[in-house]
Coordinates of C-alpha atoms in Angstrom, one line a residue:
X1 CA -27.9 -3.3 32.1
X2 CA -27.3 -0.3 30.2
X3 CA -24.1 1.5 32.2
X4 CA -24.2 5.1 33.8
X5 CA -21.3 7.2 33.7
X6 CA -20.9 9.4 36.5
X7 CA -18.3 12.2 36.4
X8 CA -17.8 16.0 36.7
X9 CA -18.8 17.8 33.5
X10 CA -16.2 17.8 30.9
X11 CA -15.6 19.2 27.4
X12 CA -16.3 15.7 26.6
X13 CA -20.1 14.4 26.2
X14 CA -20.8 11.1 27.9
X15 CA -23.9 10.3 29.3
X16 CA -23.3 6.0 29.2
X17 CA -20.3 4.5 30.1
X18 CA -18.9 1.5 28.2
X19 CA -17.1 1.0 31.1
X20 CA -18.1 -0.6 34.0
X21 CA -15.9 -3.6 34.9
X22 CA -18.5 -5.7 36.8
X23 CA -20.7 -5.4 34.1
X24 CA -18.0 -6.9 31.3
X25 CA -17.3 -10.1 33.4
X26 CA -20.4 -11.5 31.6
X27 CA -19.5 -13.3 28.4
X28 CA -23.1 -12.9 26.7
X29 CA -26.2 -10.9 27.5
X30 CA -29.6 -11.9 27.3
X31 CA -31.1 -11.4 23.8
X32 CA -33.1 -7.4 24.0
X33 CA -32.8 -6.5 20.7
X34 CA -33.2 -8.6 17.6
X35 CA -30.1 -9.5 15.0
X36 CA -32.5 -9.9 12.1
X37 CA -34.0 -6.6 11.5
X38 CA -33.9 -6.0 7.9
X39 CA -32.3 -3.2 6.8
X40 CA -31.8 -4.3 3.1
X41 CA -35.1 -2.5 2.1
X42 CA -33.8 1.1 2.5
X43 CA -30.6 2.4 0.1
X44 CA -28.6 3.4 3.1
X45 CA -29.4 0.8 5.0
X46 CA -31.4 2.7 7.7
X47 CA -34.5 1.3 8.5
X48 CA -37.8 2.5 10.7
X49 CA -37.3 0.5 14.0
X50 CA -40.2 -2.1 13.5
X51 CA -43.2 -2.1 15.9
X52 CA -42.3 -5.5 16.9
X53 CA -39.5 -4.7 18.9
X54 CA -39.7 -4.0 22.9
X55 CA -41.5 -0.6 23.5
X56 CA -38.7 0.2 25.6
X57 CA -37.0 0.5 22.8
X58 CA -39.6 1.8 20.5
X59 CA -41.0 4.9 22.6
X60 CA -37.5 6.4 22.4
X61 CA -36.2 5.6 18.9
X62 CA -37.7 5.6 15.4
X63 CA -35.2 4.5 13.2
X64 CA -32.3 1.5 13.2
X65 CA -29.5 0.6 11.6
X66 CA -26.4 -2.0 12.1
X67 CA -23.6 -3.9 11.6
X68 CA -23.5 -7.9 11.5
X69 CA -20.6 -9.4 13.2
X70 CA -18.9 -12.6 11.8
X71 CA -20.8 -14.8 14.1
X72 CA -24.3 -13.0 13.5
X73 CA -24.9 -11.5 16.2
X74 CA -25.7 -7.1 15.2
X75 CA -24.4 -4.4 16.7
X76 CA -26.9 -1.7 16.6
X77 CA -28.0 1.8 16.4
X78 CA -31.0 2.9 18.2
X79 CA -31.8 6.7 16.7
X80 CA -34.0 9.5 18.0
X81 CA -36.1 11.5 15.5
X82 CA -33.9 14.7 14.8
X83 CA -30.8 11.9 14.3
X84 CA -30.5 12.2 10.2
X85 CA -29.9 9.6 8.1
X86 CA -26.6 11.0 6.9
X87 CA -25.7 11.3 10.7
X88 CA -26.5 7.6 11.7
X89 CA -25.0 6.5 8.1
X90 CA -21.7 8.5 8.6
X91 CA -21.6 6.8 12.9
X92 CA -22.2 3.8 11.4
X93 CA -19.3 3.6 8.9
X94 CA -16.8 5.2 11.8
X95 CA -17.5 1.8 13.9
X96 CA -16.9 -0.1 10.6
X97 CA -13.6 1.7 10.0
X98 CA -12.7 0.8 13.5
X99 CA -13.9 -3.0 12.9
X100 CA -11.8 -3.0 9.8
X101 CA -8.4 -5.6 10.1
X102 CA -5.4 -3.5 9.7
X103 CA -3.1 -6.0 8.2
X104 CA 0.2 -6.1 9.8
X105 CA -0.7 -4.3 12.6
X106 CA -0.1 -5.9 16.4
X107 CA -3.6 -5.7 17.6
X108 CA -6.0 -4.9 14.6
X109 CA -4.4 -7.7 11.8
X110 CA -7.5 -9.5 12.7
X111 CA -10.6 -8.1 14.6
X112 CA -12.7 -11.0 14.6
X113 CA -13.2 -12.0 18.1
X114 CA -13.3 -8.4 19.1
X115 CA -16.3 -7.8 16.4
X116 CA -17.9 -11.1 17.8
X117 CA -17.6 -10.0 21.2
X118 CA -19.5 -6.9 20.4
X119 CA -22.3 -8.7 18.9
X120 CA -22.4 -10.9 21.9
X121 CA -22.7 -8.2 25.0
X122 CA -25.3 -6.4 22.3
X123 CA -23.5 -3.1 21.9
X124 CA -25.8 -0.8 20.7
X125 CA -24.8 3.1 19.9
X126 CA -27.8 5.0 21.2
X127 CA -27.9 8.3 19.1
X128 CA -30.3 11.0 21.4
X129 CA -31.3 14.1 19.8
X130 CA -29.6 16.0 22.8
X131 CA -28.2 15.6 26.2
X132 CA -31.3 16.3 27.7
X133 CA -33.2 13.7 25.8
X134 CA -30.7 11.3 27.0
X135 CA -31.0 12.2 30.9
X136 CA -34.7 11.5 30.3
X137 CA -34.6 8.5 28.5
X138 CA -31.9 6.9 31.3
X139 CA -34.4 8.0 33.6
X140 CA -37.2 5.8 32.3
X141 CA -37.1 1.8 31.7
X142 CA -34.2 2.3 29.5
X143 CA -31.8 2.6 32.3
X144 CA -32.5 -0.7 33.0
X145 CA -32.1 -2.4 29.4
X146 CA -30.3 -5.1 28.5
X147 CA -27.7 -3.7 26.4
X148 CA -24.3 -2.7 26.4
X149 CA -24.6 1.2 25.3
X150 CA -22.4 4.0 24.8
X151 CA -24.3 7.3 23.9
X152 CA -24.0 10.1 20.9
X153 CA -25.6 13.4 20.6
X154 CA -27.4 15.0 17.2
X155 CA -26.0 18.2 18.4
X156 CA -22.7 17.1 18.4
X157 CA -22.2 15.3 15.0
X158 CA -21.1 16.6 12.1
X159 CA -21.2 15.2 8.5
X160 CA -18.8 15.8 5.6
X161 CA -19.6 18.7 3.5
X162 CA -22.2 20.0 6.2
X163 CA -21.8 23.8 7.0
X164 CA -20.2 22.9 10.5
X165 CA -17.6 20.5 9.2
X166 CA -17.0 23.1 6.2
X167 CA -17.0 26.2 9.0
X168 CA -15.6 24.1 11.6
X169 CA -17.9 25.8 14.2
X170 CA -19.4 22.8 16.2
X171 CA -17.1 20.1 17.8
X172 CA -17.6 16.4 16.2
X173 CA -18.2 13.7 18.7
X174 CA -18.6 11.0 16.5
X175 CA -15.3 9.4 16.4
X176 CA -14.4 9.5 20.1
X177 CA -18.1 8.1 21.6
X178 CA -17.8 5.1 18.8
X179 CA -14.5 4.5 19.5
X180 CA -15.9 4.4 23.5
X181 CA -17.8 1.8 22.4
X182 CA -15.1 -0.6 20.8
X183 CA -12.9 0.0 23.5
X184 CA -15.5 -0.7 26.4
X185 CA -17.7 -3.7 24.5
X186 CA -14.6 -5.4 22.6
X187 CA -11.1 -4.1 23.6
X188 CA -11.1 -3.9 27.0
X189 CA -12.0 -7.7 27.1
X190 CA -10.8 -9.3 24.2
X191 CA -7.4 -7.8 23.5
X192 CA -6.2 -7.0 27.3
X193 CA -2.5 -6.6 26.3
X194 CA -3.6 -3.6 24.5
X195 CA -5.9 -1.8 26.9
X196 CA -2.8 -2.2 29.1
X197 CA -0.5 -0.2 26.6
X198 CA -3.0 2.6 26.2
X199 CA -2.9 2.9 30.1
X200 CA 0.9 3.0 30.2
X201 CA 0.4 5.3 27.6
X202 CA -1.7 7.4 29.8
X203 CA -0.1 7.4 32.7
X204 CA 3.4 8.6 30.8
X205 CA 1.0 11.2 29.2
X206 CA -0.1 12.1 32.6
X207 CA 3.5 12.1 34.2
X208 CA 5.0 14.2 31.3
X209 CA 2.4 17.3 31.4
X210 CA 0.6 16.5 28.3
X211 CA -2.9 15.1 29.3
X212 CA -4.2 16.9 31.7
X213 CA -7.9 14.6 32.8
X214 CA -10.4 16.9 34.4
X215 CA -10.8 16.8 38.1
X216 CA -13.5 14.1 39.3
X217 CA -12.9 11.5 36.3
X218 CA -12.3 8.6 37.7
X219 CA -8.9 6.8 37.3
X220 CA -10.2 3.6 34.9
X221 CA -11.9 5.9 32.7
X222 CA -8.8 7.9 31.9
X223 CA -7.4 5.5 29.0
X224 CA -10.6 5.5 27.4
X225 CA -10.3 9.3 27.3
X226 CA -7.0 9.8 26.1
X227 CA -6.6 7.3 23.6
X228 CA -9.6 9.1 21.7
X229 CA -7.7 12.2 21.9
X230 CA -4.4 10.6 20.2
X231 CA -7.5 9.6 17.4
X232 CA -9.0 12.9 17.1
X233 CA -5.7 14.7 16.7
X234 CA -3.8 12.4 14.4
X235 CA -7.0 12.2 11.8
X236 CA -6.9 16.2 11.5
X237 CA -9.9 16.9 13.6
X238 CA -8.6 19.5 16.1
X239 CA -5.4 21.2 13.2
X240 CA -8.0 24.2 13.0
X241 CA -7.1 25.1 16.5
X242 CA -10.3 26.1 17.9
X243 CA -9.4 27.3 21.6
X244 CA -6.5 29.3 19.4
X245 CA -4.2 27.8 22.1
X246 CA -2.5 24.9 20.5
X247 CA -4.2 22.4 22.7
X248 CA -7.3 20.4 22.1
X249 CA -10.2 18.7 24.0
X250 CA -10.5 22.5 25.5
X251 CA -6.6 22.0 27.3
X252 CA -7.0 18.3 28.5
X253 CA -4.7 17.2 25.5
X254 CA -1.3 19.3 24.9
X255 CA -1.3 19.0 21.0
X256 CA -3.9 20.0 18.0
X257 CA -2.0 18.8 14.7
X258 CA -0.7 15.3 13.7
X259 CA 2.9 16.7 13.3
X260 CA 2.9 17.7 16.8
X261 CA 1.3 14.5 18.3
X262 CA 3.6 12.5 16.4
X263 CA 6.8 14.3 17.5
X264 CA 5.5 14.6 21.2
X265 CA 3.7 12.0 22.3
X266 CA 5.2 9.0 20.2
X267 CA 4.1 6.3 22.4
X268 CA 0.5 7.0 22.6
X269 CA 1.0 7.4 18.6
X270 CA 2.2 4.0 18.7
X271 CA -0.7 2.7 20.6
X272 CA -3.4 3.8 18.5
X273 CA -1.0 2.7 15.3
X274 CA -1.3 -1.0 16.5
X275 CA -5.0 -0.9 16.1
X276 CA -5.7 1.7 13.6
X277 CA -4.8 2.4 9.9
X278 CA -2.5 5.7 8.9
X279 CA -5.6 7.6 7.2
X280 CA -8.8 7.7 8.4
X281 CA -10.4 5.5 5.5
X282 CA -14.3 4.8 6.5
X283 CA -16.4 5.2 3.3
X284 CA -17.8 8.6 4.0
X285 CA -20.6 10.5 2.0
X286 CA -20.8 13.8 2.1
X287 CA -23.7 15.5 2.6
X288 CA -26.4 16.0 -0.1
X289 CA -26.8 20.2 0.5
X290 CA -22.9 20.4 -0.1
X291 CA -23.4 22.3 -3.6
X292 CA -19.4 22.7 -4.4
X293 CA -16.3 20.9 -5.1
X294 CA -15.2 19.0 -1.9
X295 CA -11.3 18.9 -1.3
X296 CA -9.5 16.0 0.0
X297 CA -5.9 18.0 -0.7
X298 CA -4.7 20.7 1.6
X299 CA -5.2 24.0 1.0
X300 CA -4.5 26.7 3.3
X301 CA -6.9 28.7 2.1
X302 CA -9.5 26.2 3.4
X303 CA -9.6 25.3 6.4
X304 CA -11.1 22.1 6.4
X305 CA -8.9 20.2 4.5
X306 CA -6.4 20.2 7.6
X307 CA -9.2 17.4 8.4
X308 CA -9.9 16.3 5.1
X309 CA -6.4 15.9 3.7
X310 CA -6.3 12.7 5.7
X311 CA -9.8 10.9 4.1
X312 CA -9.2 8.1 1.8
X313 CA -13.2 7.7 0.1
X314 CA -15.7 10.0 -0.3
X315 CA -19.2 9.8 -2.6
X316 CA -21.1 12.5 -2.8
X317 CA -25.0 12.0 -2.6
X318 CA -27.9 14.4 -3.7
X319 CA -28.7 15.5 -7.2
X320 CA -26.4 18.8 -7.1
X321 CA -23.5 19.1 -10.2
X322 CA -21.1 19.1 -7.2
X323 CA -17.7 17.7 -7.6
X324 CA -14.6 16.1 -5.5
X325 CA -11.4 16.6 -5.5
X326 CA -8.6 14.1 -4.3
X327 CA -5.9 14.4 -2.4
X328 CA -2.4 12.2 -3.0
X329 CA -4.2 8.8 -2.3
X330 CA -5.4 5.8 -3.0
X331 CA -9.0 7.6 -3.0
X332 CA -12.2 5.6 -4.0
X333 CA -14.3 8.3 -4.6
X334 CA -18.0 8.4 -6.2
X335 CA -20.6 10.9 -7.7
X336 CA -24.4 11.1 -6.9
X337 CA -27.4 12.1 -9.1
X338 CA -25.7 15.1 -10.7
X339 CA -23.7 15.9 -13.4
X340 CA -20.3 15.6 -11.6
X341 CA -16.4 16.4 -11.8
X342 CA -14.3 14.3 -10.3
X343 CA -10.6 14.4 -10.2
X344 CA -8.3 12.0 -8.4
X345 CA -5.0 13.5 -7.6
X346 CA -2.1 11.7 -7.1
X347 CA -1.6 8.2 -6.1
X348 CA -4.5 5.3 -7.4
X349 CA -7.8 6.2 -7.8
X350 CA -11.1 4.3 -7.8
X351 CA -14.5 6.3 -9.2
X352 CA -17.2 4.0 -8.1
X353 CA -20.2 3.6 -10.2
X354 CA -23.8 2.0 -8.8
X355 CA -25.2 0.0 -12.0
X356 CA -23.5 -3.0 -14.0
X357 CA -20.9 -1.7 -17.1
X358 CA -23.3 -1.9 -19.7
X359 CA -25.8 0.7 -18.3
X360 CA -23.0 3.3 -19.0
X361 CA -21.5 4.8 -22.6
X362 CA -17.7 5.8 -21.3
X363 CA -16.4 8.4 -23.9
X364 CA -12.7 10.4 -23.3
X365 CA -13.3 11.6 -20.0
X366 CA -17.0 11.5 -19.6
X367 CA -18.9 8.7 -17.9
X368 CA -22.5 8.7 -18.8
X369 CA -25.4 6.5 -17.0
X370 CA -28.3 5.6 -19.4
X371 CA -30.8 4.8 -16.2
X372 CA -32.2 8.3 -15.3
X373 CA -31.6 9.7 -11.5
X374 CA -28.9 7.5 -10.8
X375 CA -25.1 8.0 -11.7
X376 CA -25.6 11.0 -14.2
X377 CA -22.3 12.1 -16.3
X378 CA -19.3 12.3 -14.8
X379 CA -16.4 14.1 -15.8
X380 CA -13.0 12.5 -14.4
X381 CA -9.6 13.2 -14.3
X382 CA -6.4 11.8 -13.0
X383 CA -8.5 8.6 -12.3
X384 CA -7.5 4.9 -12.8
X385 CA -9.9 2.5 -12.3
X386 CA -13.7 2.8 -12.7
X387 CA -15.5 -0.2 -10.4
X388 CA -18.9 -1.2 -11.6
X389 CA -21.3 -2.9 -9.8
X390 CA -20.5 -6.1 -11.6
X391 CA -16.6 -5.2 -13.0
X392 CA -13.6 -2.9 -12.3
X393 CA -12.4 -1.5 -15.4
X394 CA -9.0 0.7 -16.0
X395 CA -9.5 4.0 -16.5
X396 CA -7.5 7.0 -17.7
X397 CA -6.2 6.8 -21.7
X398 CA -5.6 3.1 -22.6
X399 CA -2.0 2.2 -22.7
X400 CA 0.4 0.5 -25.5
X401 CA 2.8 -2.1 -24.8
X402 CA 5.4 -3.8 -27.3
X403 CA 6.2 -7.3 -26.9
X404 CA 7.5 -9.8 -29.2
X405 CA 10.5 -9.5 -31.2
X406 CA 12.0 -8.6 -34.5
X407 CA 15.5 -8.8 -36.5
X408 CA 17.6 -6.8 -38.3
X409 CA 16.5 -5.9 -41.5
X410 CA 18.4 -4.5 -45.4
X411 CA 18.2 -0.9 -43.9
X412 CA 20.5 -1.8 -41.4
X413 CA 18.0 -2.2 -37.8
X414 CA 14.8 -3.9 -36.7
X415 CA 11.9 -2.7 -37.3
X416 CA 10.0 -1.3 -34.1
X417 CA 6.0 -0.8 -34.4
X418 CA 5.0 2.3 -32.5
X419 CA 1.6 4.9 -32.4
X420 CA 0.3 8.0 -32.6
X421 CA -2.7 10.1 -31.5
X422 CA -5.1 9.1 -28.5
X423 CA -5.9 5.1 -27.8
X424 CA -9.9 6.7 -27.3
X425 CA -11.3 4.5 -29.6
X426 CA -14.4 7.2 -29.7
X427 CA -11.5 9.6 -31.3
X428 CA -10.8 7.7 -34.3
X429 CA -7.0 9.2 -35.0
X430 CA -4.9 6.5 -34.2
X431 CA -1.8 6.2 -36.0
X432 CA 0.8 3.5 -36.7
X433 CA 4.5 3.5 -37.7
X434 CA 7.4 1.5 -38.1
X435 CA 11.0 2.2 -38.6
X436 CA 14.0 1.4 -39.5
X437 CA 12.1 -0.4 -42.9
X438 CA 13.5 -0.2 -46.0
X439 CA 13.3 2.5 -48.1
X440 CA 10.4 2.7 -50.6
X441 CA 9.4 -0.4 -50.0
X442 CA 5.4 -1.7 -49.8
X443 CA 4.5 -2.6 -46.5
X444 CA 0.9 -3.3 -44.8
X445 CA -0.1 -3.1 -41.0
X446 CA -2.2 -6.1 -39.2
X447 CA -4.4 -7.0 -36.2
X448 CA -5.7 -9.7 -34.1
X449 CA -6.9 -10.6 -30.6
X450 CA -4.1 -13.4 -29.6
X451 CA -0.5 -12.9 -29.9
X452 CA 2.2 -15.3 -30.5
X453 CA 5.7 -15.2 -31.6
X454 CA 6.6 -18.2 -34.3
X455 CA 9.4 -17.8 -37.0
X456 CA 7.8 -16.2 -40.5
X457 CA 9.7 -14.6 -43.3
X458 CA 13.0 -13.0 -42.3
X459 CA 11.4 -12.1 -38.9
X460 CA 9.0 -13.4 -36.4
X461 CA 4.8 -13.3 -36.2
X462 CA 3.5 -11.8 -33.4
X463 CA 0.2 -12.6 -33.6
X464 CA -1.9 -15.7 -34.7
X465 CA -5.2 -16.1 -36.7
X466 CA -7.2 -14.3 -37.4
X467 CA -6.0 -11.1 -38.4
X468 CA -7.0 -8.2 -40.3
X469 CA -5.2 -6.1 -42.8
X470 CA -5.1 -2.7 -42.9
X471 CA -4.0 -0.9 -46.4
X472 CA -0.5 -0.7 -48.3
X473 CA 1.5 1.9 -47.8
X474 CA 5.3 2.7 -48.8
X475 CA 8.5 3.5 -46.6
X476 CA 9.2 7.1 -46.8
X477 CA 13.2 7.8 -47.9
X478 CA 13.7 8.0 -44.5
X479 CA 12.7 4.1 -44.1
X480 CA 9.1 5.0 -42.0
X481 CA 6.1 3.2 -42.5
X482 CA 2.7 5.0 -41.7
X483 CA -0.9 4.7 -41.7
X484 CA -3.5 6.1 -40.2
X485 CA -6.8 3.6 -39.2
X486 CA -10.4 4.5 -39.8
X487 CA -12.2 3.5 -36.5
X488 CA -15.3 4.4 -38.1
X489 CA -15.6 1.2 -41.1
X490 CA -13.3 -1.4 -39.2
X491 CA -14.2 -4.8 -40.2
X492 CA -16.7 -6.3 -37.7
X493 CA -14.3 -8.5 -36.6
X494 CA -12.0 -5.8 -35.5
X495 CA -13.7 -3.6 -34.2
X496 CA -12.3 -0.8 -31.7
X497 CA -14.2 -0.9 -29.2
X498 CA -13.3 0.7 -25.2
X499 CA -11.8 -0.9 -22.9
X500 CA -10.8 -3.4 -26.2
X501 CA -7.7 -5.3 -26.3
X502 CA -6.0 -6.0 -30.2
X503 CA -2.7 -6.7 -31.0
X504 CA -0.9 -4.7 -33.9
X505 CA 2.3 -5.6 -36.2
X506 CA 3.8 -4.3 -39.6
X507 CA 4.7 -6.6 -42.3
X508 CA 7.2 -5.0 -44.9
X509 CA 8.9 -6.1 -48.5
X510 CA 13.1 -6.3 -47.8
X511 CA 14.1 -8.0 -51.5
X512 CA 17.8 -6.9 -50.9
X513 CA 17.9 -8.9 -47.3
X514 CA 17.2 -12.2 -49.6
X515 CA 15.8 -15.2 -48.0
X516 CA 12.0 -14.7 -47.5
X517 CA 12.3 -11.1 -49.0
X518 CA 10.2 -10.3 -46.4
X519 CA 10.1 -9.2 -43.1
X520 CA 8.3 -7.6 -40.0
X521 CA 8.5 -5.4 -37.2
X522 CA 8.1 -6.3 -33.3
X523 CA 4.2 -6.7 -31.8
X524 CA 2.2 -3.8 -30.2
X525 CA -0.7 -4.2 -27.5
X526 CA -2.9 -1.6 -27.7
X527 CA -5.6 -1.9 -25.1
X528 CA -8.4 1.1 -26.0
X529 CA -9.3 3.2 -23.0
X530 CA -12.4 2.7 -21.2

């Protein structure tokens, strides 16, 4: 049955407990709701809760959404009408970022028996409206449903880019009840060794004056409590301060900032490290009023990137020209409907795009979706990678690589191929030179898609057939060899085109070497930004 928690009012909500220990010692439950609802016919995956399932069910919640364990068995969402779709989209992908393996980690390298386990007992996030449509609803046949439930509240969940998260004015629930859920439907049974660390945790916590658990909650429940407030803290979610008394959770918890929970309470850190990632990396969207560029970076200046700082992806969604802005990670972000600038930041960054490659002209900066309403142009910096829906491309300039090698020529060196202007191959200005050649001398630059590196002349071919040849030109006195291509009538053999790989070398005249009289510089990838 669906588990009542019963406890003296706290700034915690909590209507359902997870908890109930007689309750877990059943391995499955019987089947209540379906695994199979479809959700596949809606964009974000949430779905109108089909008339087929159990009116218990129905006469409470409208809408549904999931996530399918490994063994198939869902875990589900059950949402009440003023639940939004961003709301139940952004719960949803918190219980996937806990679900997530955490490779290395002691307890969360592999989650599969705990996500199994969840499907099994049918745990099912039952997202009310309010508190008071909760009280009613436990008060009717849903009480006694077979389901293993832990509650969430409209009026306490807040999305990314909403006015509360950007005024931090209204305390988010959303991480601490889903995490209730894991702990209750798939910790506290399939990883045991754990659950006993986060009590130990607690109960030095307790003993050391900094987590104070309100009068009237009862003794089991306290882990459950305080490793959410260890989560809440180190992911940013109470730096703002809000009681303006350094504590959080309204005094239960002694610290408000990562730096401080880190540096005082280093063993309930290191419990929720052994289960949980470093950044708090669900694939969040941020909401579709949010008309502005949203800030993954700290700034002082605003106050919610004390929370932000510590997001990994974020898409927008909408049709606003809004924009993000990374922060010093690995971000995957993405752009909505709009006309959007995005700028990675530091570290590796992913701009994901919805449609295959060839739905999108890529010139310099600018990513531009030919299907209408979708993708619109972006404008990108500082990013790496672009990921299509059926390739990942690089991203960010092309790059130049010289491989191969060359000898000493007459003028007393080897001849080293080099560029010049942008590798855009939109641009048209790109330039090729080599030096030391010798002076005067007729030379000619050439192309090809495979390289290789075979003896020829006085020097060494670095690239096989076919090739194209570009025009002569003459060493300078200074023993340089230029030219500058024209992108705009290559042969159609080699033709520049982005994301393009070619392979470039210089052949030069050297009569006073003798031998072959001829000679040539090292090779030079070029591969021709996105």
């Amino acid at each position: 049955m669906l588990q009542r928690l019963t406890a003296t009012p706290t700034t915690r909500s909590g209507l359902l407990a997870v908890l109930a220990l007689t309750s877990l010692a059943a391995p499955v439950r019987a089947q209540t709701l379906p695994d199979d609802i479809d959700i596949t016919t809606s964009p974000n995956g949430v779905v109108l809760l089909p008339p087929s399932v159990d009116p218990v069910f129905t006469n409470i919640f409208d809408r549904y959404t999931k996530i399918t364990a490994p063994n198939g068995q869902a875990i589900h969402f059950l949402l009440q009408s003023q639940v939004t779709d961003e709301m139940a989209v952004r719960a949803r992908e918190v219980l996937r970022f806990y679900l997530t393996d955490v490779p290395g980690s002691q307890y969360g390298a592999d989650k599969t028996a705990l996500v199994n386990r969840m499907g099994n007992v049918e745990a099912a996030l039952v997202y009310f409206n309010n508190q008071a449509a909760a009280n009613q609803a436990m008060n009717g046949p849903l009480g006694n449903a077979n389901i293993f439930a832990q509650d969430l509240y409209a009026t306490e969940s807040v999305v990314e880019g909403s006015w509360p998260y950007i005024l931090n004015n209204l305390r988010d629930a959303t991480l601490e009840e889903v995490f209730h859920l894991v702990h209750g439907a798939g910790i506290f049974q399939t990883l045991p060794a754990y659950h006993q660390e986060i009590v130990a945790a607690t109960n030095a916590a307790i003993s050391a004056g900094l987590y104070f658990p309100p009068p009237g909650l009862p003794p089991w429940d306290r882990p459950f409590e305080y490793i959410i407030s260890i989560i809440d803290v180190y992911y940013g979610f109470w730096a703002h301060d809000p009681d303006n008394d350094g504590t959080s959770f309204g005094g239960e918890y002694a610290f408000h900032t990562r730096a401080e929970v880190v540096a005082g309470d280093p063993q309930g850190v290191t419990a929720m490290r052994k289960f949980l990632p470093e950044y708090f990396s669900a694939s969040l969207t941020c909401a579709a009023s949010f008309p502005w560029t949203f800030r993954l970076e700290h700034d002082p200046a605003t106050e919610y990137t004390l929370k932000s700082r510590y997001i990994e992806n974020l898409r927008l969604s909408g049709a606003a020209d809004s924009g993000i802005g990374g922060n010093g990670l690995d971000n995957t972000l993405g752009g909505n409907a709009g006309d959007n600038a995005i700028a990675g930041g530091d570290g590796t960054d992913t701009v994901v795009f919805q449609g295959p490659r060839a739905e999108y002209v890529i010139s310099g900066a600018q990513v531009t979706d030919t299907i209408t309403g979708r993708d619109g142009t972006d404008t990108l910096a500082a990013v790496e990678f672009l990921q299509f829906s059926d390739q990942v491309i690089p991203f960010g300039g092309g790059s130049a690589v010289n491989y191969c090698t060359s000898s000493p020529n007459s003028s007393g060196g080897a001849a080293a191929i080099s560029h010049g202007g942008s590798l855009d191959a939109s641009a048209n200005d790109l330039s090729l030179h080599a030096t030391p050649v010798p002076p005067g001398q007729p030379g000619i630059f050439f192309y090809g898609a495979s390289s290789t590196q075979l003896p020829f002349g006085n020097g060494t071919l670095c690239i096989s057939q076919p090739v194209v040849r570009l025009g002569v030109s003459f060493a300078s006195g200074l023993g340089e060899l230029d030219f500058d291509v024209d992108n705009e009538t290559p042969p159609v053999s080699g033709d520049f085109t982005p994301g393009s790989v070619w392979n470039f070398q210089a052949w030069f005249r050297d009569p006073a070497a003798g031998g072959s009289t001829f000679d040539l510089s090292d090779g030079l990838r070029i591969t021709f930004a996105p």
